[in-house]
Amino acid sequence: MEDMSGPHVVRGSVSLPEAELMWRFSRSSGPGGQHVNTSDSQVELRFDLARTEALPQVWKERALERLAGRLVDGVVSVRASEHRSQWRNREAAAVRLAALLAEATAPPPRPRRPTRIPRGINERRLREKKQRSQRKQSRSGRDWT
């Protein structure tokens, strides 16, 4: 099996080792002409997230937690069948897996610091609201008291 186009970088200096990637090929639906019935162009790429040593422990825990719905026995799988050639589908699957892991291992966003509304703005809003209310009440010819 030939090497893919370079290592599949997740983020920074962390990349997916080729030895830990499990490839499976099957016949793909979609375009392909007469050749489609004889070639296994659909690619399924599986990566054992629970047992990998390639990711830092913190990233691994974060990814296991965030991808819990996609995992089957700690293994995450990605499919690609949009291209006619198996080679391009392999590259698409690898890129998709790397992107998925990059997103899943990203640090959580910084918590939002709630901001206070300045008192002047709030007072102006209430004053304008009262004026609007009086304007609309004055349009009515009846006296509501």
Coordinates of C-alpha atoms in Angstrom, one line a residue:
M1 CA 0.0 0.0 0.0
E2 CA 1.5 3.3 -1.1
D3 CA 1.8 6.3 1.3
M4 CA -0.9 8.9 1.1
S5 CA -0.1 12.6 0.3
G6 CA 1.8 13.3 3.5
P7 CA 0.8 12.9 7.2
H8 CA -2.8 13.8 8.1
V9 CA -2.3 16.7 10.5
V10 CA -5.0 17.1 13.1
R11 CA -3.6 20.4 14.6
G12 CA -0.2 21.8 15.2
S13 CA 2.4 19.0 15.3
V14 CA -0.1 16.2 16.0
S15 CA -0.9 14.0 13.0
L16 CA -2.6 10.6 12.5
P17 CA -0.2 7.7 12.2
E18 CA -0.8 5.6 9.0
A19 CA -0.4 2.4 11.1
E20 CA -3.5 3.3 13.2
L21 CA -5.8 4.0 10.2
M22 CA -8.0 1.1 9.1
W23 CA -9.2 1.2 5.5
R24 CA -12.1 -0.6 4.0
F25 CA -13.2 -0.5 0.4
S26 CA -16.5 -1.3 -1.2
R27 CA -18.5 -0.6 -4.4
S28 CA -19.8 2.9 -4.5
S29 CA -23.2 4.1 -5.8
G30 CA -23.3 7.1 -8.0
P31 CA -21.3 8.1 -11.2
G32 CA -18.8 5.8 -12.8
G33 CA -20.1 4.3 -16.0
Q34 CA -19.3 0.7 -16.9
H35 CA -16.3 0.6 -14.6
V36 CA -18.4 1.3 -11.5
N37 CA -19.6 -2.3 -11.1
T38 CA -16.1 -3.7 -11.0
S39 CA -14.2 -1.2 -8.8
D40 CA -14.3 -0.7 -5.0
S41 CA -14.2 3.0 -5.0
Q42 CA -16.1 3.8 -1.8
V43 CA -13.8 4.2 1.2
E44 CA -14.5 3.7 4.8
L45 CA -11.8 5.0 7.1
R46 CA -11.8 3.8 10.8
F47 CA -9.7 5.2 13.6
D48 CA -9.5 3.7 17.1
L49 CA -9.8 6.8 19.2
A50 CA -10.1 5.0 22.5
R51 CA -6.8 3.1 22.1
T52 CA -4.6 5.6 20.1
E53 CA -1.4 7.0 21.5
A54 CA -1.1 9.6 18.7
L55 CA -3.2 12.2 20.5
P56 CA -2.4 14.0 23.8
Q57 CA -4.4 12.6 26.7
V58 CA -6.4 15.8 27.1
W59 CA -7.3 15.9 23.4
K60 CA -8.3 12.3 23.5
E61 CA -10.6 12.7 26.5
R62 CA -12.2 15.8 24.8
A63 CA -12.7 13.9 21.5
L64 CA -14.2 10.8 23.2
E65 CA -16.6 13.0 25.0
R66 CA -17.6 15.1 22.0
L67 CA -17.8 12.3 19.5
A68 CA -19.6 9.9 21.9
G69 CA -22.6 9.7 19.6
R70 CA -20.5 8.7 16.5
L71 CA -18.2 6.1 18.2
V72 CA -18.7 2.4 18.1
D73 CA -16.6 0.7 20.7
G74 CA -14.3 3.7 20.7
V75 CA -13.8 3.7 17.0
V76 CA -14.7 6.6 14.8
S77 CA -15.5 6.0 11.1
V78 CA -15.7 8.2 8.1
R79 CA -17.0 7.4 4.6
A80 CA -16.2 8.9 1.3
S81 CA -17.7 8.0 -2.1
E82 CA -18.2 11.3 -3.9
H83 CA -15.3 10.7 -6.4
R84 CA -14.9 8.0 -9.0
S85 CA -11.4 7.1 -8.1
Q86 CA -10.6 5.2 -4.9
W87 CA -7.5 7.3 -4.5
R88 CA -9.4 10.6 -4.3
N89 CA -12.0 9.1 -2.0
R90 CA -9.1 7.9 0.3
E91 CA -7.8 11.4 0.4
A92 CA -11.3 12.9 1.0
A93 CA -11.9 10.4 3.9
A94 CA -8.5 11.2 5.5
V95 CA -9.0 14.9 5.3
R96 CA -12.6 14.5 6.7
L97 CA -11.3 12.4 9.6
A98 CA -8.5 14.9 10.4
A99 CA -11.0 17.8 10.3
L100 CA -13.4 15.9 12.5
L101 CA -10.7 15.2 15.1
A102 CA -9.4 18.8 14.9
E103 CA -12.9 20.1 15.7
A104 CA -13.5 17.5 18.4
T105 CA -10.1 18.2 20.1
A106 CA -10.4 22.0 19.9
P107 CA -10.3 23.7 23.3
P108 CA -13.7 24.9 24.6
P109 CA -14.5 28.5 23.8
R110 CA -13.8 31.1 26.5
P111 CA -16.8 31.7 28.7
R112 CA -18.8 34.8 27.8
R113 CA -18.5 37.6 30.3
P114 CA -21.9 39.1 30.7
T115 CA -22.0 42.8 30.1
R116 CA -24.2 45.3 32.0
I117 CA -26.5 47.6 30.1
P118 CA -25.7 51.2 31.0
R119 CA -28.4 52.8 33.1
G120 CA -28.8 55.7 30.7
I121 CA -29.6 53.4 27.8
N122 CA -32.2 51.5 29.9
E123 CA -33.8 54.8 31.1
R124 CA -34.0 56.1 27.6
R125 CA -35.6 52.9 26.4
L126 CA -38.3 53.1 29.1
R127 CA -38.9 56.8 28.5
E128 CA -39.3 56.2 24.7
K129 CA -41.6 53.3 25.4
K130 CA -43.8 55.5 27.7
Q131 CA -43.9 58.2 25.0
R132 CA -45.0 55.7 22.4
S133 CA -47.7 54.3 24.7
Q134 CA -49.0 57.9 25.3
R135 CA -49.0 58.7 21.6
K136 CA -51.0 55.6 20.8
Q137 CA -53.4 56.2 23.7
S138 CA -54.0 59.8 22.5
R139 CA -55.1 58.6 19.1
S140 CA -58.1 56.9 20.7
G141 CA -61.0 59.3 21.1
R142 CA -62.4 57.5 24.1
D143 CA -61.5 58.2 27.7
W144 CA -60.5 55.0 29.4
T145 CA -60.8 56.2 33.0

